[in-house]
Coordinates of C-alpha atoms and ligand atoms in Angstrom, one line a residue:
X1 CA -3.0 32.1 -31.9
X2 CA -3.7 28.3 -32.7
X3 CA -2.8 28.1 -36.8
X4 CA -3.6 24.6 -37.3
X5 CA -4.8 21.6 -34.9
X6 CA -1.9 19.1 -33.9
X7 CA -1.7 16.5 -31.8
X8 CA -2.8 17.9 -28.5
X9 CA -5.7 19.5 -30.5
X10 CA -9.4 18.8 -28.6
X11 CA -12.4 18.7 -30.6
X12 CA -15.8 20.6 -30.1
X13 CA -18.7 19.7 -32.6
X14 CA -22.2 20.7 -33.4
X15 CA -24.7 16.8 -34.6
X16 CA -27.3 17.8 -36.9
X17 CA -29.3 16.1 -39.8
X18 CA -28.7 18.1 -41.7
X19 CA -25.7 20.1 -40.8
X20 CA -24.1 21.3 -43.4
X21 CA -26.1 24.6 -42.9
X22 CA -24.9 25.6 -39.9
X23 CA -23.1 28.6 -39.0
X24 CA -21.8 27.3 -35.8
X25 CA -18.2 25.5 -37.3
X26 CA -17.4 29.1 -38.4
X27 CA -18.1 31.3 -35.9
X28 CA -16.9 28.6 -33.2
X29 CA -13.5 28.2 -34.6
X30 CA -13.0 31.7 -35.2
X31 CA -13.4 32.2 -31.6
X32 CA -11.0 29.4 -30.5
X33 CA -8.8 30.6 -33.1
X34 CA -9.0 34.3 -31.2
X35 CA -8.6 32.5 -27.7
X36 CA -5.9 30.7 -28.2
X37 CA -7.4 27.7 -27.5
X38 CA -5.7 24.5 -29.5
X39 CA -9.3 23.0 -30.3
X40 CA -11.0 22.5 -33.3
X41 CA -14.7 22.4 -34.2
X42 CA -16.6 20.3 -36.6
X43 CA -20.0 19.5 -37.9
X44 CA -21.5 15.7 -37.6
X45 CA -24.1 15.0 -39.9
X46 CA -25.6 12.7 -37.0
X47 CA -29.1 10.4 -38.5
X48 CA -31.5 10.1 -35.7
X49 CA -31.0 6.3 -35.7
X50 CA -27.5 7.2 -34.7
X51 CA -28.0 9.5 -32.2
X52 CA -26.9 6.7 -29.1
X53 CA -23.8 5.7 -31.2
X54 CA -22.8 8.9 -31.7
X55 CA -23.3 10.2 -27.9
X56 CA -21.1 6.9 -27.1
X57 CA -18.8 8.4 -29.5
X58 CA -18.8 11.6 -27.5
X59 CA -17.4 10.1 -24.5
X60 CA -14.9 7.3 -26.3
X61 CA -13.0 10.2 -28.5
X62 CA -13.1 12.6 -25.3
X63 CA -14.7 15.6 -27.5
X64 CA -15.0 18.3 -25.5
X65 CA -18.1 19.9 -26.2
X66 CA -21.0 19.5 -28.8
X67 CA -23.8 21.2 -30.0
X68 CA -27.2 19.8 -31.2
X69 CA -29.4 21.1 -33.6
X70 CA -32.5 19.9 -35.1
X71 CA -33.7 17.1 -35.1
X72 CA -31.3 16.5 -32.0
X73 CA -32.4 19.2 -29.5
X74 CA -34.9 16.9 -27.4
X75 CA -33.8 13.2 -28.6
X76 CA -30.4 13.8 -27.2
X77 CA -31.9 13.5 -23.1
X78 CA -32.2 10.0 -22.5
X79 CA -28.2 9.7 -23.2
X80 CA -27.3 12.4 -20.9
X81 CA -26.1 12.0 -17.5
X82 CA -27.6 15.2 -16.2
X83 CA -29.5 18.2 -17.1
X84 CA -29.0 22.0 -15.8
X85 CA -32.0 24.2 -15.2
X86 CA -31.9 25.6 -18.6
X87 CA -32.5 22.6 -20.3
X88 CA -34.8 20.8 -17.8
X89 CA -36.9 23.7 -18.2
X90 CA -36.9 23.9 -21.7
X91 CA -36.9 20.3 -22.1
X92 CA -34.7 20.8 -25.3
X93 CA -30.7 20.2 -25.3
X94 CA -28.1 22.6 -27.7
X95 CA -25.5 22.1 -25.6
X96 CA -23.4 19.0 -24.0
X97 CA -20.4 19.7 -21.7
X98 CA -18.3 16.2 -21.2
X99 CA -16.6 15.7 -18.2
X100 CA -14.5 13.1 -18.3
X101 CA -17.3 11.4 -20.0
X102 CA -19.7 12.4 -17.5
X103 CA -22.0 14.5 -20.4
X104 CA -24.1 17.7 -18.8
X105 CA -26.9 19.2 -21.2
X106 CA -27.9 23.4 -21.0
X107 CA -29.8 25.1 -23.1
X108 CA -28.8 28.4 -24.5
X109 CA -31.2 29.3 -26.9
X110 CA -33.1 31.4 -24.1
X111 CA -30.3 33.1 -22.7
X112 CA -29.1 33.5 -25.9
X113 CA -32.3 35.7 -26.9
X114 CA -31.8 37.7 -23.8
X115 CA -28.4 38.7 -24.0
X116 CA -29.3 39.3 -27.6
X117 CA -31.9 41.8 -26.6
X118 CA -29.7 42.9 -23.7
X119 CA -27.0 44.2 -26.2
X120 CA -29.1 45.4 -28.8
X121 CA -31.5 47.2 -27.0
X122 CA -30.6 47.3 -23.2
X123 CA -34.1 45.5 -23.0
X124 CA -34.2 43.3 -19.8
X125 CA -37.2 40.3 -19.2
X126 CA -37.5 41.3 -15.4
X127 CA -41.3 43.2 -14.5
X128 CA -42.0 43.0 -18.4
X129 CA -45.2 41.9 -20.6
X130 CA -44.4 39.5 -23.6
X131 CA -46.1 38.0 -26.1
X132 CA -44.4 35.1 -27.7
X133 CA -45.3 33.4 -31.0
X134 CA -45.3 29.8 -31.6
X135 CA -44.9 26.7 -28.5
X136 CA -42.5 24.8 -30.1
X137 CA -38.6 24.2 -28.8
X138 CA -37.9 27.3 -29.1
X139 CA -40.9 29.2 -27.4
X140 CA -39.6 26.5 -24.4
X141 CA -36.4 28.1 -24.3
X142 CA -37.2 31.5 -24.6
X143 CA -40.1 31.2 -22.2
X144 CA -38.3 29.0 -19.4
X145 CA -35.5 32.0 -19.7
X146 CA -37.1 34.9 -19.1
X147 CA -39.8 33.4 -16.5
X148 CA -36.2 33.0 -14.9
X149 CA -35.5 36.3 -15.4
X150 CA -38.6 37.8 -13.8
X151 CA -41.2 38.2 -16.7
X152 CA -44.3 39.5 -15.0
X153 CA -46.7 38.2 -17.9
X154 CA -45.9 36.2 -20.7
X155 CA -49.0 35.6 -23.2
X156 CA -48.4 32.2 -26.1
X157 CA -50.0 32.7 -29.2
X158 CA -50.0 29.3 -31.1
X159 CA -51.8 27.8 -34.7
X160 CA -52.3 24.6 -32.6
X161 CA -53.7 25.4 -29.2
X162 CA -53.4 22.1 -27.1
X163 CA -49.7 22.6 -27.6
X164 CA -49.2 26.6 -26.4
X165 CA -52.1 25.2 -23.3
X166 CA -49.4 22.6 -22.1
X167 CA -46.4 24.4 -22.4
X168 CA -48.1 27.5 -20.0
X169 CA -48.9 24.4 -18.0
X170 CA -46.0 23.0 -17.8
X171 CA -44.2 26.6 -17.1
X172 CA -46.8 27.7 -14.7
X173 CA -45.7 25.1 -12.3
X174 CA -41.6 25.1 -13.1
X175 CA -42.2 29.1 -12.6
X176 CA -45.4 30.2 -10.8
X177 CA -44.7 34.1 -10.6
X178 CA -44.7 34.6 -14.2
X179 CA -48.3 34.7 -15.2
X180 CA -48.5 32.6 -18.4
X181 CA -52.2 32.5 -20.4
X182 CA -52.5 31.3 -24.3
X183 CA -54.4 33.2 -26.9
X184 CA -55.5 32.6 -30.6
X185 CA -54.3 34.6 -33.7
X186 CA -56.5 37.5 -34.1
X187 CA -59.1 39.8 -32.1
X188 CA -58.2 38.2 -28.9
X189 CA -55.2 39.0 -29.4
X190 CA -55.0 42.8 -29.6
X191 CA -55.1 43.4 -25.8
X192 CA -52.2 41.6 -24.8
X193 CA -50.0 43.6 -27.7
X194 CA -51.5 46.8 -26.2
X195 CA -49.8 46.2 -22.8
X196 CA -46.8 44.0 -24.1
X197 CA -43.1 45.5 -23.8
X198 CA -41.9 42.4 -26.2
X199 CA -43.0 40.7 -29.2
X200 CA -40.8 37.5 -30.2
X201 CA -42.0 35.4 -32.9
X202 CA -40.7 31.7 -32.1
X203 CA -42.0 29.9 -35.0
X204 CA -40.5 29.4 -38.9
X205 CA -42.9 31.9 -39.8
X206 CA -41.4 34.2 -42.4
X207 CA -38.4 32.2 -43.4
X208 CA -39.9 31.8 -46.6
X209 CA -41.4 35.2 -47.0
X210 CA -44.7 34.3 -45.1
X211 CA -46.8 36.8 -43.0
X212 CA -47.7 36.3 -39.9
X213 CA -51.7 36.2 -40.3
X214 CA -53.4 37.7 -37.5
X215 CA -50.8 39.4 -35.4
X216 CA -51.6 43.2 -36.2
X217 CA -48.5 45.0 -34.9
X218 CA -50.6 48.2 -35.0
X219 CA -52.0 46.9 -31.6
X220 CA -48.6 47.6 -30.2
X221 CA -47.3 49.6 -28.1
X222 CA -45.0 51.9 -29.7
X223 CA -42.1 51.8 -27.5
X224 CA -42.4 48.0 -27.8
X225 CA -39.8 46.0 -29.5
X226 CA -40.3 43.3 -31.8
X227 CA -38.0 40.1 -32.3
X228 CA -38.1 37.8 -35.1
X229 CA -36.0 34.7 -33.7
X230 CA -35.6 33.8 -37.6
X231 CA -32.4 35.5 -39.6
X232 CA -32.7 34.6 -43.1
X233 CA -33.9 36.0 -45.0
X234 CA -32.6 38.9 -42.8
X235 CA -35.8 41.4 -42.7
X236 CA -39.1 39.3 -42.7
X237 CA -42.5 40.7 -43.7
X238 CA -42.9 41.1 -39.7
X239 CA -39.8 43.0 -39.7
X240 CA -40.8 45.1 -42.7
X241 CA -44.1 45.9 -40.8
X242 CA -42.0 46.9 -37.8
X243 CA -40.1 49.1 -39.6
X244 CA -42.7 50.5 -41.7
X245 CA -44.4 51.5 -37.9
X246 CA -41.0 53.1 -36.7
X247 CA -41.2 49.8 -33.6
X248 CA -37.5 48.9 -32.6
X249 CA -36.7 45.2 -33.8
X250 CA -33.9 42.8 -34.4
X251 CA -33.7 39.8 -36.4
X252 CA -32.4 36.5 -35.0
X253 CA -29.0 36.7 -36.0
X254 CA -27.5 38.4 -32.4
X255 CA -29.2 35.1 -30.9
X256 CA -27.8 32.8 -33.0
X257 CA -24.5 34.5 -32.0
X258 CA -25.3 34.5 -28.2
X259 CA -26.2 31.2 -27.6
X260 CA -22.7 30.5 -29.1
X261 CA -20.9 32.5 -26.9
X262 CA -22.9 30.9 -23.8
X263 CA -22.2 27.7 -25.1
X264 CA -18.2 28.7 -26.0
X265 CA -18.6 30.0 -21.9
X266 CA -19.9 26.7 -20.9
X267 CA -17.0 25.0 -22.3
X268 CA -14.0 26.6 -21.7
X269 CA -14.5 28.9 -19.0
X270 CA -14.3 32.0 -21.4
X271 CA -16.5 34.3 -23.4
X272 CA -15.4 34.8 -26.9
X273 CA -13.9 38.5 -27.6
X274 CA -17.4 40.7 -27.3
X275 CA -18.9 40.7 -31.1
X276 CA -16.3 38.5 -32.6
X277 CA -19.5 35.5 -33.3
X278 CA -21.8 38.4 -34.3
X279 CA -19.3 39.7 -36.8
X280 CA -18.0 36.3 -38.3
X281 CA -22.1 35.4 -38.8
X282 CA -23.1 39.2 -40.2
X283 CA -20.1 38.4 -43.0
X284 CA -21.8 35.5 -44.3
X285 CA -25.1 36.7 -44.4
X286 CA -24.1 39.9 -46.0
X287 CA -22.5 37.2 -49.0
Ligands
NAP1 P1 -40.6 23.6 -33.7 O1 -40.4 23.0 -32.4 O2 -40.9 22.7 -34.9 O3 -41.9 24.6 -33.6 C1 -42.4 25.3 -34.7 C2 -43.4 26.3 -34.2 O4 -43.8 27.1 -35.4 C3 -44.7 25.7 -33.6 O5 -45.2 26.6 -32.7 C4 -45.6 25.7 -34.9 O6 -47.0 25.7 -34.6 C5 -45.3 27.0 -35.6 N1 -45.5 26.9 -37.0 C6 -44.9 26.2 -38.0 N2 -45.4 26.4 -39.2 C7 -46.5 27.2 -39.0 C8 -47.5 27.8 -39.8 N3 -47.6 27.5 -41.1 N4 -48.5 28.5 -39.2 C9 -48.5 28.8 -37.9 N5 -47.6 28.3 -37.1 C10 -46.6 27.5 -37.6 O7 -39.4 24.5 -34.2 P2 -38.4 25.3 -33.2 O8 -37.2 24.4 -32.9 O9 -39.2 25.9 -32.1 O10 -37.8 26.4 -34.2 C11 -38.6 27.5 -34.7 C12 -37.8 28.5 -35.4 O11 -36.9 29.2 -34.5 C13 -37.0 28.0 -36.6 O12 -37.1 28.8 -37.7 C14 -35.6 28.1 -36.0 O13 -34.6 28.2 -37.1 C15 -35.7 29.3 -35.2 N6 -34.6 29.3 -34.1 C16 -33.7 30.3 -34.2 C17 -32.7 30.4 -33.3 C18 -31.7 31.5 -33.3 O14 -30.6 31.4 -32.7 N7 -32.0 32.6 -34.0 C19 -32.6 29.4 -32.3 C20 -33.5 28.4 -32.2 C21 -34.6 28.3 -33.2 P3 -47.9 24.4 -34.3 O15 -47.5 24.0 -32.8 O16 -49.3 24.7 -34.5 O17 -47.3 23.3 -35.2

C-alpha cells in the first residue's frame, strides 16, 4: 500500500467548475491506495475559459488520467486527439486517457449505468424496452450504451421536444436496430411504460425534492425496474413512488461508482477491488 505520494508519484485528476463537490478524489484515491498504485488524484477547479490551458497542462505535467465533469463533459472535444465509440456516440467526454500526451476521450457514464443495473439487479439492456427521461448528456450516454448493448426499443420522453427528436435522430443512424421514438409527458406516454422493462430518469429532476409531472409509474409494469440516475437526496419522490408500488429501483449512486471503476479500468489496466467505490461513496452519503 502507497501511504503517501513521493517523487515517482503520477497524478490522476477530475476538471470541473465547480469541483469541490465531487466525490470522485475520494473514491479514486481510495482505490489506488487499495491497488497499490503510487498515484495520486486531485480536483481542478478548471473555468471554461481555461479549459485549452488546462488540456495543454495535461500533456506538459504528464498526468495520467483526468476526469471531466460539468461544464467540461462536451467542451473538452476539440482538444482531444481522439475519441472511442463511447464518447463519439454520446458526444460527451468524462474521461481522458494520456498517452504520452497523445489524450483519448471515453465516456463511462453509460456503461457505468449498466454495470450498475447489472450488479444490482442482474438487469441486462439486450432485447429490452426502456423509457428514458430527459435528452440531455446524460440521456446520450445512457442511450448510445445500451443501443450498444442490444436495446430492442428505447422511447425519450423530454420537456423540450426538438431536443429528445434529434438525439433519436442522431442515435437512429449511429445505431439502426434499436428502435428509438420520442414521446411527451403524460397520456401518450402510458403505453410505452406498459411494455417497458426499464425506467431511467436522466434529468435533475428530483434533486431538489421535485416530482416528476406526468410520468404515472402506475402504467408500469410491475416487474419493471425504475432508475433514478440522481443520488442525492438518496430516495426521490420517484423513488418514493417506486417503493410505495413495491417496483424494484436504485438510485444513482452504483453509477456514480461504476463509471469510476471503468474509468480507474481505462487507466491502469485494473478494476478497483469489487464494491470498494461503492462503499467509500455510500459512507459519505450516509454522513
Ligand atoms: P443536461 O445535459 O443539462 O440535461 C438536463 C435534462 O434535464 C434535459 O433533458 C432537461 O430538459 C431536463 N430538465 C431539467 N430541468 C427540467 C425541468 N424543470 N423539467 C423537465 N425537464 C427538465 O444535464 P445532464 O448532464 O444530462 O445531467 C442530468 C442529471 O444526471 C444531473 O442531475 C446529473 O447529476 C445526473 N448524472 C448522474 C450521474 C451518475 O453517475 N449518477 C452521471 C451523469 C449525470 P430540456 O431538454 O427540456 O431542458
Amino acid at each position: 500500500m502507497i501511504s503517501s505520494p513521493g517523487g515517482s508519484s503520477s497524478v490522476f485528476g477530475i476538471f470541473g467548475h465547480p469541483v469541490r463537490h465531487s466525490l470522485s478524489p475520494l473514491m479514486h484515491n481510495a482505490a489506488l491506495q487499495a491497488c497499490g498504485i503510487d498515484s495520486i488524484y486531485v480536483p481542478f477547479d478548471v473555468h471554461p475559459g481555461h479549459l485549452a490551458e488546462a488540456i495543454a497542462g495535461v500533456r506538459a505535467l504528464g498526468i495520467r488520467g483526468i476526469n471531466l465533469t460539468i461544464p467540461h463533459k462536451t467542451g473538452v472535444i476539440p482538444y482531444l486527439d481522439e475519441l472511442d465509440e463511447s464518447a463519439a456516440a454520446a458526444g460527451a467526454v468524462n474521461t481522458v486517457k494520456n498517452e504520452d500526451g497523445r489524450l483519448t476521450g471515453y465516456n463511462t457514464d453509460g456503461d457505468g449505468l449498466l454495470r450498475s443495473l447489472a450488479e444490482e439487479f442482474t438487469f441486462s439492456a439486450g432485447n429490452s424496452a426502456i423509457v428514458v427521461i430527459g435528452a440531455g448528456g446524460a440521456a446520450g450516454g445512457a442511450i448510445a450504451a445500451m443501443c450498444r448493448a442490444g436495446a430492442r426499443q428505447i422511447t425519450i420522453v423530454n420537456r423540450s421536444r426538438d431536443k429528445s427528436a434529434q438525439l433519436a435522430s442522431v442515435m437512429t443512424k449511429r445505431y439502426p436496430d434499436t428502435d428509438l421514438s420520442t414521446v411527451g409527458y403524460g397520456e401518450q406516454l402510458a403505453p410505452f411504460l406498459h411494455k417497458a422493462d426499464l425506467l431511467v430518469n436522466t434529468t435533475s429532476l428530483g434533486m431538489n425534492g421535485e416530482n416528476i409531472e406526468g410520468v404515472d409509474l402506475e402504467a408500469l409494469d410491475p416487474a419493471a425496474i425504475v432508475y433514478d440516475m440522481v443520488y442525492a437526496p438518496p430516495v426521490t419522490p420517484l423513488l418514493q413512488e417506486a417503493r410505495r408500488l413495491a417496483i424494484r429501483h436504485a438510485n444513482g449512486l452504483g453509477m456514480l461508482a461504476a463509471q469510476g471503476e471503468l474509468a480507474f479500468h481505462i487507466w491502469t489496466g485494473i478494476l478497483p477491488p469489487p464494491g470498494l467505490m461503492k462503499r467509500v461513496l455510500s459512507g459519505i452519503s450516509a454522513q
